[in-house]
Coordinates of N, CA and C in Angstrom, one line a residue:
A1 N -15.7 -70.5 30.4 CA -16.8 -69.8 29.9 C -16.9 -68.4 30.4
Q2 N -16.5 -68.3 31.8 CA -16.4 -67.0 32.4 C -15.3 -66.2 31.7
K3 N -14.2 -66.8 31.4 CA -13.1 -66.1 30.8 C -13.5 -65.6 29.4
N4 N -14.2 -66.4 28.7 CA -14.7 -66.0 27.3 C -15.7 -64.8 27.5
S5 N -16.5 -64.9 28.5 CA -17.5 -63.8 28.7 C -16.8 -62.5 29.1
M6 N -15.7 -62.6 29.9 CA -14.9 -61.4 30.2 C -14.2 -60.9 29.0
L7 N -13.7 -61.8 28.2 CA -12.9 -61.4 27.0 C -13.9 -60.7 26.0
L8 N -15.1 -61.2 25.9 CA -16.1 -60.6 25.1 C -16.5 -59.2 25.6
N9 N -16.6 -59.1 26.9 CA -16.9 -57.8 27.5 C -15.8 -56.8 27.2
Y10 N -14.6 -57.2 27.4 CA -13.4 -56.3 27.1 C -13.4 -55.9 25.6
C11 N -13.7 -56.9 24.7 CA -13.7 -56.6 23.3 C -14.8 -55.6 23.0
L12 N -16.0 -55.9 23.5 CA -17.1 -54.9 23.3 C -16.8 -53.6 23.9
S13 N -16.2 -53.5 25.1 CA -15.9 -52.2 25.7 C -14.9 -51.5 24.8
G14 N -13.9 -52.2 24.3 CA -12.9 -51.6 23.4 C -13.5 -51.1 22.1
I15 N -14.4 -51.9 21.6 CA -15.1 -51.4 20.3 C -15.9 -50.2 20.6
I16 N -16.6 -50.2 21.7 CA -17.4 -49.0 22.1 C -16.5 -47.8 22.3
V17 N -15.4 -47.9 23.0 CA -14.4 -46.8 23.2 C -13.9 -46.4 21.9
F18 N -13.5 -47.3 21.0 CA -13.0 -47.0 19.7 C -14.0 -46.2 18.9
I19 N -15.3 -46.6 18.9 CA -16.4 -45.9 18.2 C -16.5 -44.5 18.7
C20 N -16.5 -44.4 20.1 CA -16.6 -43.1 20.7 C -15.5 -42.2 20.3
I21 N -14.3 -42.7 20.3 CA -13.1 -41.9 19.8 C -13.3 -41.5 18.4
M22 N -13.7 -42.4 17.5 CA -13.9 -42.1 16.1 C -15.0 -41.0 16.0
I23 N -16.1 -41.1 16.7 CA -17.1 -40.1 16.7 C -16.6 -38.7 17.1
V24 N -15.8 -38.7 18.1 CA -15.2 -37.4 18.6 C -14.2 -36.9 17.5
F25 N -13.4 -37.7 16.9 CA -12.5 -37.2 15.8 C -13.3 -36.7 14.6
F26 N -14.3 -37.4 14.2 CA -15.2 -37.0 13.1 C -15.9 -35.6 13.5
W27 N -16.3 -35.5 14.7 CA -17.0 -34.3 15.1 C -16.0 -33.1 15.1
I28 N -14.8 -33.3 15.6 CA -13.8 -32.3 15.6 C -13.4 -31.9 14.1
G29 N -13.3 -32.9 13.3 CA -13.0 -32.6 11.9 C -14.1 -31.8 11.2
Y30 N -15.4 -32.2 11.5 CA -16.5 -31.5 11.0 C -16.6 -30.1 11.4
K31 N -16.3 -29.9 12.7 CA -16.3 -28.5 13.3 C -15.2 -27.7 12.6
R32 N -14.0 -28.2 12.4 CA -12.9 -27.5 11.7 C -13.3 -27.2 10.3
K33 N -14.0 -28.1 9.6 CA -14.4 -27.9 8.2 C -15.4 -26.7 8.2
M34 N -16.4 -26.8 9.1 CA -17.4 -25.7 9.1 C -16.8 -24.4 9.5
K35 N -15.8 -24.4 10.4 CA -15.1 -23.1 10.8 C -14.4 -22.6 9.6
N36 N -13.7 -23.4 8.9 CA -12.9 -23.0 7.7 C -13.9 -22.4 6.6
Q37 N -15.0 -23.1 6.4 CA -16.0 -22.6 5.4 C -16.5 -21.2 5.8
Y38 N -16.8 -21.1 7.1 CA -17.3 -19.8 7.6 C -16.3 -18.7 7.4
E39 N -15.0 -19.0 7.8 CA -14.0 -18.0 7.6 C -13.8 -17.7 6.2
Q40 N -13.8 -18.7 5.3 CA -13.7 -18.4 3.9 C -14.8 -17.5 3.4
R41 N -16.1 -17.8 3.8 CA -17.2 -16.9 3.4 C -17.0 -15.5 3.9
A42 N -16.5 -15.4 5.2 CA -16.3 -14.1 5.8 C -15.3 -13.3 5.0
R43 N -14.2 -14.0 4.6 CA -13.2 -13.4 3.8 C -13.7 -12.9 2.4
V44 N -14.5 -13.7 1.8 CA -15.1 -13.4 0.5 C -16.1 -12.2 0.7
A45 N -16.9 -12.2 1.8 CA -17.8 -11.1 2.1 C -17.0 -9.8 2.3
V46 N -15.9 -9.8 3.0 CA -15.1 -8.6 3.3 C -14.5 -8.1 2.0
L47 N -14.0 -9.0 1.2 CA -13.4 -8.6 -0.1 C -14.5 -8.0 -1.0
S48 N -15.7 -8.7 -1.0 CA -16.8 -8.2 -1.8 C -17.2 -6.8 -1.3
Q49 N -17.3 -6.6 0.0 CA -17.7 -5.3 0.5 C -16.7 -4.3 0.2
T50 N -15.4 -4.6 0.4 CA -14.3 -3.7 0.1 C -14.4 -3.3 -1.4
S51 N -14.6 -4.3 -2.3 CA -14.7 -4.1 -3.7 C -15.9 -3.2 -4.0
S52 N -17.1 -3.4 -3.3 CA -18.2 -2.5 -3.5 C -18.0 -1.1 -3.1
V53 N -17.3 -0.9 -1.9 CA -17.0 0.4 -1.5 C -16.0 1.1 -2.4
T54 N -15.0 0.3 -2.9 CA -14.1 0.9 -3.9 C -14.8 1.3 -5.2
N55 N -15.7 0.4 -5.6 CA -16.4 0.7 -6.9 C -17.3 1.9 -6.7
A56 N -17.9 2.0 -5.5 CA -18.8 3.2 -5.2 C -18.0 4.5 -5.2
M57 N -16.8 4.4 -4.6 CA -15.9 5.6 -4.6 C -15.4 5.9 -6.0
Q58 N -15.1 4.9 -6.8 CA -14.7 5.2 -8.1 C -15.8 5.8 -8.9
T59 N -17.0 5.3 -8.8 CA -18.2 5.8 -9.4 C -18.4 7.2 -9.1
K60 N -18.3 7.5 -7.8 CA -18.6 8.9 -7.3 C -17.5 9.8 -7.9
E61 N -16.3 9.4 -8.0 CA -15.2 10.2 -8.6 C -15.4 10.4 -10.1
Q62 N -15.9 9.4 -10.8 CA -16.1 9.5 -12.2 C -17.3 10.4 -12.4
L63 N -18.3 10.3 -11.5 CA -19.5 11.2 -11.7 C -19.1 12.7 -11.5
K64 N -18.1 12.9 -10.6 CA -17.7 14.3 -10.3 C -16.9 14.9 -11.5
D65 N -16.5 14.0 -12.4 CA -15.8 14.5 -13.6 C -16.7 14.8 -14.8
T66 N -18.0 14.6 -14.6 CA -19.0 14.9 -15.7 C -19.3 16.4 -15.7
S67 N -19.6 16.9 -16.9 CA -19.9 18.3 -17.1 C -21.1 18.7 -16.3
I68 N -22.1 17.9 -16.2 CA -23.3 18.3 -15.5 C -23.0 18.4 -14.0
Y69 N -22.2 17.5 -13.4 CA -21.9 17.6 -12.0 C -21.1 18.9 -11.8
R70 N -20.1 19.2 -12.6 CA -19.3 20.4 -12.4 C -20.2 21.7 -12.5
F71 N -21.1 21.7 -13.5 CA -22.1 22.8 -13.6 C -22.9 22.9 -12.4
L72 N -23.5 21.9 -11.9 CA -24.4 21.9 -10.8 C -23.7 22.2 -9.4
S73 N -22.5 21.6 -9.3 CA -21.8 21.7 -8.0 C -21.2 23.2 -7.9
D74 N -21.1 23.9 -9.0 CA -20.7 25.2 -8.9 C -21.7 26.1 -8.3
S75 N -22.9 25.6 -8.0 CA -24.0 26.3 -7.4 C -23.7 26.6 -5.9
N76 N -22.6 26.1 -5.4 CA -22.2 26.4 -4.0 C -21.8 27.8 -3.9
N77 N -21.7 28.6 -5.0 CA -21.3 29.9 -4.9 C -22.3 30.9 -4.4
Q78 N -23.5 30.4 -3.9 CA -24.5 31.2 -3.2 C -25.4 32.0 -4.2
S79 N -25.1 32.1 -5.5 CA -26.0 32.8 -6.4 C -26.9 31.8 -7.0
P80 N -28.2 32.1 -7.2 CA -29.1 31.2 -7.8 C -28.7 30.7 -9.2
R81 N -28.9 29.5 -9.4 CA -28.4 28.8 -10.7 C -29.6 28.6 -11.6
S82 N -29.4 29.0 -12.9 CA -30.5 28.8 -13.9 C -30.2 27.4 -14.5
V83 N -31.1 26.5 -14.2 CA -31.0 25.1 -14.7 C -32.1 25.0 -15.7
T84 N -31.7 24.6 -16.9 CA -32.7 24.4 -18.0 C -33.2 23.0 -18.1
H85 N -34.2 22.8 -18.9 CA -34.8 21.5 -19.1 C -33.7 20.5 -19.6
E86 N -32.8 21.1 -20.5 CA -31.7 20.2 -21.0 C -30.7 19.8 -19.9
H87 N -30.5 20.7 -19.0 CA -29.6 20.3 -17.9 C -30.3 19.2 -17.1
W88 N -31.6 19.3 -16.8 CA -32.2 18.2 -16.0 C -32.2 16.9 -16.8
M89 N -32.4 17.0 -18.1 CA -32.3 15.8 -18.9 C -30.9 15.2 -18.9
L90 N -29.9 16.0 -19.0 CA -28.5 15.5 -18.9 C -28.2 14.9 -17.5
L91 N -28.7 15.6 -16.5 CA -28.5 15.0 -15.1 C -29.2 13.6 -15.0
Q92 N -30.4 13.5 -15.5 CA -31.1 12.3 -15.4 C -30.4 11.2 -16.2
Q93 N -29.9 11.5 -17.4 CA -29.2 10.5 -18.2 C -27.9 10.1 -17.5
T94 N -27.2 11.1 -16.9 CA -25.9 10.8 -16.3 C -26.1 9.9 -15.1
V95 N -27.1 10.2 -14.2 CA -27.4 9.4 -13.1 C -27.8 8.0 -13.5
N96 N -28.6 7.9 -14.5 CA -29.0 6.6 -15.1 C -27.8 5.8 -15.6
D97 N -26.9 6.5 -16.2 CA -25.7 5.8 -16.7 C -24.8 5.3 -15.6
F98 N -24.7 6.0 -14.5 CA -23.9 5.6 -13.4 C -24.6 4.6 -12.4
Y99 N -25.9 4.8 -12.3 CA -26.8 4.0 -11.4 C -28.0 3.5 -12.2
P100 N -27.8 2.5 -13.0 CA -28.8 2.1 -14.0 C -30.2 1.7 -13.4
Q101 N -30.2 1.2 -12.2 CA -31.5 0.8 -11.6 C -32.1 1.9 -10.6
F102 N -31.5 3.0 -10.5 CA -31.9 4.0 -9.6 C -33.3 4.5 -9.8
L103 N -33.6 4.9 -11.0 CA -35.0 5.4 -11.3 C -36.0 4.3 -11.1
F104 N -35.7 3.1 -11.6 CA -36.6 2.0 -11.5 C -37.0 1.7 -10.0
H105 N -35.9 1.6 -9.2 CA -36.2 1.3 -7.7 C -36.9 2.5 -7.1
L106 N -36.6 3.7 -7.4 CA -37.3 4.8 -6.8 C -38.8 4.8 -7.2
K107 N -39.1 4.5 -8.5 CA -40.5 4.5 -8.9 C -41.3 3.3 -8.4
V108 N -40.6 2.2 -8.1 CA -41.2 1.1 -7.4 C -41.6 1.4 -6.0
L109 N -40.7 2.1 -5.3 CA -41.0 2.5 -3.9 C -42.0 3.7 -3.8
Y110 N -42.0 4.6 -4.8 CA -42.8 5.8 -4.8 C -43.3 6.1 -6.2
P111 N -44.3 5.3 -6.7 CA -44.8 5.4 -8.0 C -45.3 6.8 -8.4
S112 N -45.9 7.5 -7.5 CA -46.5 8.8 -7.8 C -45.5 10.0 -7.7
I113 N -44.2 9.7 -7.7 CA -43.2 10.8 -7.6 C -43.3 11.8 -8.7
N114 N -43.3 13.1 -8.4 CA -43.4 14.1 -9.4 C -42.1 14.6 -9.9
D115 N -42.0 15.4 -10.9 CA -40.8 15.8 -11.5 C -39.9 16.6 -10.5
E116 N -40.5 17.5 -9.7 CA -39.7 18.2 -8.8 C -39.1 17.3 -7.7
E117 N -39.8 16.4 -7.3 CA -39.3 15.4 -6.3 C -38.2 14.6 -6.9
L118 N -38.4 14.2 -8.1 CA -37.4 13.4 -8.8 C -36.1 14.2 -9.0
Q119 N -36.2 15.5 -9.3 CA -35.1 16.4 -9.5 C -34.3 16.4 -8.2
L120 N -35.0 16.6 -7.1 CA -34.4 16.6 -5.8 C -33.6 15.3 -5.5
C121 N -34.2 14.2 -5.8 CA -33.6 12.9 -5.7 C -32.3 12.8 -6.5
Y122 N -32.3 13.3 -7.7 CA -31.1 13.3 -8.5 C -30.0 14.1 -7.9
L123 N -30.4 15.3 -7.4 CA -29.4 16.2 -6.8 C -28.8 15.5 -5.6
V124 N -29.6 14.9 -4.8 CA -29.0 14.1 -3.6 C -28.1 13.0 -4.1
K125 N -28.6 12.3 -5.1 CA -27.8 11.1 -5.6 C -26.4 11.5 -6.0
I126 N -26.3 12.7 -6.6 CA -24.9 13.0 -7.1 C -24.1 13.7 -6.0
G127 N -24.7 13.8 -4.8 CA -24.0 14.2 -3.6 C -23.8 15.7 -3.4
L128 N -24.7 16.5 -3.9 CA -24.6 18.0 -3.7 C -25.0 18.3 -2.3
T129 N -24.5 19.5 -1.9 CA -24.8 20.0 -0.5 C -26.2 20.6 -0.5
N130 N -26.8 20.7 0.6 CA -28.1 21.3 0.8 C -28.1 22.7 0.2
T131 N -27.1 23.5 0.4 CA -27.0 24.9 -0.1 C -27.0 24.8 -1.6
A132 N -26.2 23.9 -2.2 CA -26.2 23.8 -3.7 C -27.6 23.5 -4.2
M133 N -28.2 22.5 -3.6 CA -29.5 22.1 -4.0 C -30.5 23.2 -3.9
A134 N -30.5 24.0 -2.8 CA -31.4 25.1 -2.7 C -31.1 26.1 -3.8
N135 N -29.9 26.4 -4.1 CA -29.6 27.4 -5.1 C -30.1 26.9 -6.5
I136 N -29.9 25.7 -6.8 CA -30.4 25.1 -8.0 C -31.9 25.2 -8.1
L137 N -32.6 24.8 -7.0 CA -34.0 24.8 -7.0 C -34.7 26.2 -6.8
G138 N -33.9 27.2 -6.5 CA -34.4 28.5 -6.2 C -35.1 28.6 -4.9
R139 N -34.7 27.9 -3.9 CA -35.3 27.9 -2.6 C -34.3 28.2 -1.5
L140 N -34.9 28.4 -0.3 CA -34.0 28.5 0.9 C -33.5 27.2 1.3
P141 N -32.3 27.1 1.9 CA -31.8 25.8 2.3 C -32.7 25.1 3.3
Q142 N -33.4 25.9 4.2 CA -34.3 25.3 5.1 C -35.5 24.6 4.4
S143 N -35.9 25.3 3.3 CA -37.0 24.7 2.5 C -36.6 23.4 1.9
T144 N -35.4 23.4 1.4 CA -34.9 22.2 0.7 C -34.8 21.0 1.7
S145 N -34.3 21.3 2.9 CA -34.2 20.3 4.0 C -35.6 19.8 4.3
M146 N -36.6 20.7 4.5 CA -37.9 20.3 4.8 C -38.5 19.4 3.7
R147 N -38.2 19.7 2.4 CA -38.7 18.9 1.3 C -38.2 17.5 1.4
R148 N -36.9 17.4 1.7 CA -36.2 16.1 1.8 C -36.8 15.3 2.9
K149 N -37.1 16.0 4.0 CA -37.7 15.3 5.2 C -39.1 14.8 4.9
R150 N -39.9 15.6 4.2 CA -41.3 15.3 3.8 C -41.3 14.2 2.8
L151 N -40.3 14.2 1.9 CA -40.2 13.2 0.8 C -39.9 11.8 1.5
Y152 N -39.0 11.9 2.5 CA -38.7 10.6 3.2 C -40.0 10.1 3.8
E153 N -40.8 10.9 4.4 CA -42.0 10.5 5.1 C -43.0 9.9 4.1
K154 N -43.1 10.5 2.9 CA -44.0 10.0 1.8 C -43.5 8.6 1.4
I155 N -42.2 8.4 1.2 CA -41.7 7.1 0.7 C -41.8 6.0 1.8
H156 N -41.5 6.4 3.0 CA -41.4 5.4 4.1 C -42.6 5.3 4.9
G157 N -43.4 6.3 4.9 CA -44.6 6.2 5.7 C -44.3 6.5 7.2
S158 N -43.1 7.0 7.5 CA -42.8 7.3 8.9 C -41.9 8.5 8.9
A159 N -41.8 9.1 10.1 CA -41.0 10.3 10.3 C -39.5 10.0 10.0
G160 N -38.9 11.0 9.5 CA -37.4 10.9 9.3 C -36.8 12.3 9.1
K161 N -35.5 12.4 9.1 CA -34.8 13.6 8.9 C -34.4 13.8 7.4
A162 N -33.9 14.9 7.1 CA -33.4 15.1 5.7 C -32.2 14.2 5.5
S163 N -31.4 14.1 6.5 CA -30.2 13.2 6.4 C -30.6 11.7 6.2
D164 N -31.8 11.3 6.8 CA -32.3 9.9 6.5 C -32.6 9.8 5.1
F165 N -33.3 10.8 4.5 CA -33.6 10.8 3.1 C -32.3 10.7 2.2
D166 N -31.4 11.5 2.6 CA -30.1 11.5 1.8 C -29.5 10.1 1.8
R167 N -29.4 9.5 3.0 CA -28.8 8.2 3.2 C -29.6 7.2 2.3
F168 N -30.9 7.3 2.4 CA -31.7 6.3 1.6 C -31.5 6.5 0.1
I169 N -31.4 7.7 -0.4 CA -31.2 7.9 -1.8 C -29.8 7.5 -2.2
L170 N -28.8 7.8 -1.4 CA -27.4 7.4 -1.7 C -27.3 5.9 -1.7
D171 N -28.0 5.2 -0.9 CA -27.9 3.7 -0.9 C -28.8 3.0 -1.9
L172 N -29.7 3.8 -2.5 CA -30.6 3.2 -3.5 C -29.9 2.9 -4.8

């Protein structure tokens, strides 16, 4: 009877050890599976981000090939640029073609944006320099920087720099 009891204890101990070993193996397998899924997601995210950056660069290069960009970017030559209503309309259409949700997102964030502020946003969006924007708008570069700074504050409700506004518009 004592022999059977010891045999039963050994069997139960063996079963418990076996179950513990199986749990450890399942746990290790689960961890490996989760790690592989995480690495796969990370690879996809990197590829997606790389693709987004590449697409953004291609979009910017295509935008630079447009007639309105060439016309406006020539404003770097320091002489004031005469921009007509038709030029502004062409700029708006071009930006909307390249960034279809830009105007919508901007108006959601700042519904009371006026035409001059919107023009400044378009000029920033196409990547013009502060000097070029100032020449186009017939203002001093310092005035244009201050307008961008103030526009950032209107949209965000907090202080910011002109470069913060530019980054915000370029990311929008």
